[in-house]
Amino acid sequence: MRRRRTGWGFLFVSPLVPVVRSARRRAEAIFNRPGGGRIVDPLVSRVQAWRAAVGACASFFLVYTYGADDGWSGVANDGVVKMLFAPVLLILTGPLVVLAFIRCAPAGRRSLLRSRLRQPLKTIAWWVGILVGVVLVLAGSALILKQNYGTLLNGLIALALLIGLIWLLPFLLFSCAYAARYAFNTSSVHAALPAALTVVLVWELTLFGVALDGGLPHGPPAAQWSAVLGGPVSVTLVALWELRRMRTRHGVRIRH
């Protein structure tokens, strides 16, 4: 029987798996707090997962067929930038959506909805604190590594910083992803808020992506507009279906 060879890549990657899982679990614990308002609908979750998978395959096919300005590395960089920028857009424009929800509610419920804003505001504070903390760690690391403490001490400091960043950077990325996915736990205010915020966010990210890329992607006009509008249109349709399902199956209405 032939012995399976273990490559250096496996020996390097395998210790990172529990570290990344730890960062993901901690980020999810902060940004995925169901509260009393969230409705867990398995069918909606499956449809969202299928939409995301089909969207990813369609994007892969379009880039593979027509290419991209900076190749696959540019596509990956754009994805990371959008992930980091999504919570910023939510913080900037999300309050307008939340205020509109509160204004649409019956007068007798507005004070109750306002009293539920504590959890989303606390979650936003967590995200801002995480971002500031990562920036300070990176700046401090660069400053420390410029100092000359001797070869051995510099090596130990660099190793300690590397170990810390291996956990901290995935934690930041997962925090951004979960903050955008759960819309800073706004379901604690109203069950329909995350779906509404998702629609606003996906169109904002589409405009941001077009501006970031400097125009439409490669390919014929049909492929260009499919690449630009396919994501936001499909997300909007799924969100509208989710809101309708909340109303018909769970009795949740925007004016509730």
Tab-separated table of C-alpha atoms in Angstrom:
chain	number	residue	atom	x	y	z
A	1	MET	CA	0.000	0.000	0.000
A	2	ARG	CA	1.371	3.390	-0.979
A	3	ARG	CA	1.772	5.861	1.809
A	4	ARG	CA	0.017	9.151	1.369
A	5	ARG	CA	2.503	11.991	1.133
A	6	THR	CA	1.935	15.000	3.299
A	7	GLY	CA	2.931	18.210	1.561
A	8	TRP	CA	4.414	21.264	3.172
A	9	GLY	CA	1.285	23.184	2.230
A	10	PHE	CA	-0.864	20.881	4.360
A	11	LEU	CA	1.541	21.164	7.305
A	12	PHE	CA	1.342	24.967	7.061
A	13	VAL	CA	-2.403	25.311	6.496
A	14	SER	CA	-3.748	22.700	8.930
A	15	PRO	CA	-2.748	24.603	12.129
A	16	LEU	CA	-4.498	27.698	10.756
A	17	VAL	CA	-7.883	25.987	10.442
A	18	PRO	CA	-8.775	26.045	14.186
A	19	VAL	CA	-7.505	29.632	14.429
A	20	VAL	CA	-9.765	30.769	11.589
A	21	ARG	CA	-12.672	28.808	13.054
A	22	SER	CA	-12.125	30.517	16.398
A	23	ALA	CA	-12.186	33.938	14.694
A	24	ARG	CA	-15.374	33.012	12.820
A	25	ARG	CA	-17.145	31.751	15.942
A	26	ARG	CA	-16.278	34.887	17.889
A	27	ALA	CA	-17.431	37.185	15.086
A	28	GLU	CA	-20.687	35.265	14.718
A	29	ALA	CA	-21.316	35.412	18.469
A	30	ILE	CA	-21.104	39.217	18.322
A	31	PHE	CA	-22.941	39.969	15.088
A	32	ASN	CA	-25.496	37.150	14.998
A	33	ARG	CA	-27.717	37.795	17.993
A	34	PRO	CA	-31.246	36.774	17.029
A	35	GLY	CA	-33.086	38.696	19.741
A	36	GLY	CA	-36.852	38.537	19.996
A	37	GLY	CA	-37.703	39.822	16.539
A	38	ARG	CA	-35.886	37.525	14.143
A	39	ILE	CA	-37.846	34.896	12.272
A	40	VAL	CA	-35.889	31.776	11.368
A	41	ASP	CA	-37.360	30.356	8.172
A	42	PRO	CA	-35.396	27.360	6.802
A	43	LEU	CA	-36.886	27.756	3.320
A	44	VAL	CA	-35.772	31.384	3.124
A	45	SER	CA	-32.279	30.390	4.260
A	46	ARG	CA	-32.076	27.689	1.576
A	47	VAL	CA	-33.266	30.052	-1.152
A	48	GLN	CA	-30.714	32.671	-0.058
A	49	ALA	CA	-27.945	30.063	-0.102
A	50	TRP	CA	-28.935	28.859	-3.584
A	51	ARG	CA	-29.132	32.428	-4.854
A	52	ALA	CA	-25.645	33.120	-3.521
A	53	ALA	CA	-24.264	29.915	-5.073
A	54	VAL	CA	-25.850	30.588	-8.468
A	55	GLY	CA	-24.640	34.191	-8.346
A	56	ALA	CA	-21.098	33.097	-7.559
A	57	CYS	CA	-21.120	30.572	-10.426
A	58	ALA	CA	-22.511	33.186	-12.842
A	59	SER	CA	-19.835	35.692	-11.810
A	60	PHE	CA	-17.132	33.051	-12.220
A	61	PHE	CA	-18.439	32.166	-15.686
A	62	LEU	CA	-18.549	35.807	-16.842
A	63	VAL	CA	-15.040	36.559	-15.591
A	64	TYR	CA	-13.710	33.298	-17.037
A	65	THR	CA	-15.343	34.008	-20.405
A	66	TYR	CA	-14.689	37.720	-20.811
A	67	GLY	CA	-11.870	38.350	-18.349
A	68	ALA	CA	-11.289	41.196	-15.913
A	69	ASP	CA	-8.959	44.175	-15.873
A	70	ASP	CA	-6.682	42.839	-13.128
A	71	GLY	CA	-7.428	39.148	-13.550
A	72	TRP	CA	-8.575	36.902	-10.734
A	73	SER	CA	-6.490	38.785	-8.164
A	74	GLY	CA	-8.388	41.951	-9.031
A	75	VAL	CA	-11.718	40.143	-8.624
A	76	ALA	CA	-10.631	38.847	-5.208
A	77	ASN	CA	-9.421	42.296	-4.137
A	78	ASP	CA	-12.716	43.875	-5.219
A	79	GLY	CA	-14.586	41.296	-3.159
A	80	VAL	CA	-12.526	42.020	-0.043
A	81	VAL	CA	-12.908	45.792	-0.480
A	82	LYS	CA	-16.682	45.462	-0.838
A	83	MET	CA	-16.839	43.214	2.225
A	84	LEU	CA	-14.932	45.787	4.288
A	85	PHE	CA	-16.967	48.676	2.917
A	86	ALA	CA	-20.418	47.081	3.350
A	87	PRO	CA	-20.667	47.793	7.110
A	88	VAL	CA	-19.598	51.400	6.469
A	89	LEU	CA	-22.459	51.837	4.003
A	90	LEU	CA	-24.866	50.290	6.501
A	91	ILE	CA	-23.726	52.687	9.204
A	92	LEU	CA	-24.067	55.680	6.869
A	93	THR	CA	-27.429	54.887	5.246
A	94	GLY	CA	-28.967	52.270	7.524
A	95	PRO	CA	-30.260	54.836	10.066
A	96	LEU	CA	-32.426	56.387	7.335
A	97	VAL	CA	-34.086	53.018	6.677
A	98	VAL	CA	-34.550	52.386	10.401
A	99	LEU	CA	-36.069	55.844	10.916
A	100	ALA	CA	-38.412	55.238	7.972
A	101	PHE	CA	-39.535	51.970	9.581
A	102	ILE	CA	-40.209	53.693	12.880
A	103	ARG	CA	-42.113	56.477	11.120
A	104	CYS	CA	-44.257	53.925	9.258
A	105	ALA	CA	-45.183	52.148	12.485
A	106	PRO	CA	-48.383	53.069	14.330
A	107	ALA	CA	-47.862	55.956	16.727
A	108	GLY	CA	-48.365	53.701	19.725
A	109	ARG	CA	-45.500	51.399	18.714
A	110	ARG	CA	-42.860	53.977	17.818
A	111	SER	CA	-41.534	54.371	21.331
A	112	LEU	CA	-41.286	50.575	21.641
A	113	LEU	CA	-39.282	50.318	18.409
A	114	ARG	CA	-36.988	53.134	19.498
A	115	SER	CA	-36.355	51.343	22.784
A	116	ARG	CA	-35.087	48.328	20.802
A	117	LEU	CA	-32.310	50.314	19.107
A	118	ARG	CA	-29.881	49.530	21.910
A	119	GLN	CA	-28.787	46.174	20.463
A	120	PRO	CA	-28.012	47.482	16.931
A	121	LEU	CA	-26.169	50.491	18.372
A	122	LYS	CA	-24.157	48.187	20.616
A	123	THR	CA	-23.313	45.983	17.621
A	124	ILE	CA	-22.187	49.021	15.607
A	125	ALA	CA	-19.957	50.046	18.525
A	126	TRP	CA	-18.449	46.549	18.504
A	127	TRP	CA	-17.660	46.753	14.791
A	128	VAL	CA	-16.131	50.232	15.042
A	129	GLY	CA	-14.062	49.087	18.016
A	130	ILE	CA	-12.837	46.008	16.130
A	131	LEU	CA	-11.867	48.098	13.093
A	132	VAL	CA	-10.042	50.694	15.194
A	133	GLY	CA	-8.329	47.940	17.164
A	134	VAL	CA	-7.042	46.211	14.022
A	135	VAL	CA	-5.780	49.506	12.593
A	136	LEU	CA	-3.980	50.335	15.852
A	137	VAL	CA	-2.419	46.855	15.996
A	138	LEU	CA	-1.186	47.144	12.410
A	139	ALA	CA	0.200	50.642	12.991
A	140	GLY	CA	1.813	49.579	16.259
A	141	SER	CA	3.307	46.494	14.639
A	142	ALA	CA	4.857	48.562	11.868
A	143	LEU	CA	6.286	50.978	14.433
A	144	ILE	CA	7.705	48.229	16.638
A	145	LEU	CA	9.307	46.369	13.742
A	146	LYS	CA	11.156	49.549	12.723
A	147	GLN	CA	12.977	49.546	16.063
A	148	ASN	CA	16.221	47.650	16.489
A	149	TYR	CA	16.021	45.540	19.644
A	150	GLY	CA	18.497	42.969	18.440
A	151	THR	CA	18.062	40.079	16.039
A	152	LEU	CA	16.614	37.600	18.536
A	153	LEU	CA	14.197	40.000	20.208
A	154	ASN	CA	13.064	41.437	16.884
A	155	GLY	CA	12.411	37.911	15.632
A	156	LEU	CA	10.355	37.015	18.715
A	157	ILE	CA	8.340	40.232	18.459
A	158	ALA	CA	7.688	39.630	14.751
A	159	LEU	CA	6.567	36.055	15.496
A	160	ALA	CA	4.208	37.218	18.269
A	161	LEU	CA	2.695	39.876	16.004
A	162	LEU	CA	2.287	37.351	13.188
A	163	ILE	CA	0.459	34.908	15.466
A	164	GLY	CA	-1.836	37.699	16.649
A	165	LEU	CA	-2.616	38.919	13.145
A	166	ILE	CA	-3.350	35.377	11.926
A	167	TRP	CA	-6.372	35.473	14.263
A	168	LEU	CA	-7.161	39.193	14.115
A	169	LEU	CA	-7.401	39.682	10.345
A	170	PRO	CA	-9.848	36.780	9.762
A	171	PHE	CA	-11.802	38.066	12.755
A	172	LEU	CA	-12.127	41.461	11.046
A	173	LEU	CA	-13.232	39.911	7.740
A	174	PHE	CA	-15.788	37.640	9.420
A	175	SER	CA	-17.018	40.583	11.490
A	176	CYS	CA	-17.622	42.595	8.318
A	177	ALA	CA	-19.389	39.673	6.642
A	178	TYR	CA	-21.670	38.925	9.598
A	179	ALA	CA	-22.347	42.619	10.283
A	180	ALA	CA	-23.570	42.998	6.696
A	181	ARG	CA	-25.458	39.698	6.634
A	182	TYR	CA	-27.402	40.359	9.837
A	183	ALA	CA	-27.532	44.151	9.355
A	184	PHE	CA	-26.059	44.875	12.786
A	185	ASN	CA	-28.743	42.798	14.522
A	186	THR	CA	-31.531	45.160	13.478
A	187	SER	CA	-34.019	42.284	13.610
A	188	SER	CA	-34.228	43.092	17.328
A	189	VAL	CA	-36.003	46.306	16.279
A	190	HIS	CA	-38.214	44.801	13.549
A	191	ALA	CA	-38.102	41.396	11.853
A	192	ALA	CA	-38.337	42.949	8.366
A	193	LEU	CA	-35.458	45.389	8.808
A	194	PRO	CA	-32.587	43.069	7.743
A	195	ALA	CA	-34.326	42.251	4.443
A	196	ALA	CA	-35.004	45.920	3.727
A	197	LEU	CA	-31.449	46.923	4.635
A	198	THR	CA	-30.082	44.133	2.437
A	199	VAL	CA	-31.892	45.570	-0.583
A	200	VAL	CA	-30.528	49.061	0.077
A	201	LEU	CA	-27.030	47.724	0.714
A	202	VAL	CA	-26.804	45.541	-2.411
A	203	TRP	CA	-27.715	48.456	-4.695
A	204	GLU	CA	-25.232	50.721	-2.923
A	205	LEU	CA	-22.506	48.101	-3.325
A	206	THR	CA	-23.388	47.769	-7.009
A	207	LEU	CA	-22.902	51.509	-7.557
A	208	PHE	CA	-19.734	51.375	-5.475
A	209	GLY	CA	-18.425	48.440	-7.538
A	210	VAL	CA	-19.062	50.200	-10.850
A	211	ALA	CA	-17.290	53.307	-9.536
A	212	LEU	CA	-14.421	51.220	-8.156
A	213	ASP	CA	-13.936	49.368	-11.448
A	214	GLY	CA	-14.172	52.560	-13.472
A	215	GLY	CA	-17.109	51.384	-15.589
A	216	LEU	CA	-18.874	48.259	-16.759
A	217	PRO	CA	-17.113	44.849	-16.816
A	218	HIS	CA	-15.801	43.197	-19.974
A	219	GLY	CA	-18.002	41.501	-22.542
A	220	PRO	CA	-20.929	42.295	-24.820
A	221	PRO	CA	-23.657	44.618	-23.496
A	222	ALA	CA	-25.916	41.734	-22.427
A	223	ALA	CA	-23.110	40.183	-20.364
A	224	GLN	CA	-22.110	43.564	-18.916
A	225	TRP	CA	-25.590	44.419	-17.688
A	226	SER	CA	-26.139	40.865	-16.453
A	227	ALA	CA	-22.958	41.126	-14.405
A	228	VAL	CA	-23.941	44.508	-12.960
A	229	LEU	CA	-27.673	43.988	-12.378
A	230	GLY	CA	-27.940	40.231	-11.861
A	231	GLY	CA	-26.822	40.365	-8.232
A	232	PRO	CA	-28.893	43.295	-6.948
A	233	VAL	CA	-32.019	42.328	-8.893
A	234	SER	CA	-31.946	38.722	-7.635
A	235	VAL	CA	-31.241	39.837	-4.052
A	236	THR	CA	-34.115	42.316	-4.251
A	237	LEU	CA	-36.532	39.679	-5.549
A	238	VAL	CA	-35.544	37.221	-2.819
A	239	ALA	CA	-35.888	39.938	-0.158
A	240	LEU	CA	-39.345	40.941	-1.430
A	241	TRP	CA	-40.381	37.276	-1.406
A	242	GLU	CA	-39.011	36.984	2.152
A	243	LEU	CA	-41.052	40.021	3.260
A	244	ARG	CA	-44.170	38.564	1.629
A	245	ARG	CA	-43.556	35.232	3.347
A	246	MET	CA	-43.162	37.021	6.678
A	247	ARG	CA	-46.518	38.669	6.124
A	248	THR	CA	-48.427	35.589	4.918
A	249	ARG	CA	-46.801	32.884	7.076
A	250	HIS	CA	-45.778	34.746	10.210
A	251	GLY	CA	-48.071	37.753	10.314
A	252	VAL	CA	-45.225	40.262	10.272
A	253	ARG	CA	-45.969	43.533	8.515
A	254	ILE	CA	-43.890	46.640	8.079
A	255	ARG	CA	-46.703	48.665	9.637
A	256	HIS	CA	-46.937	46.354	12.630
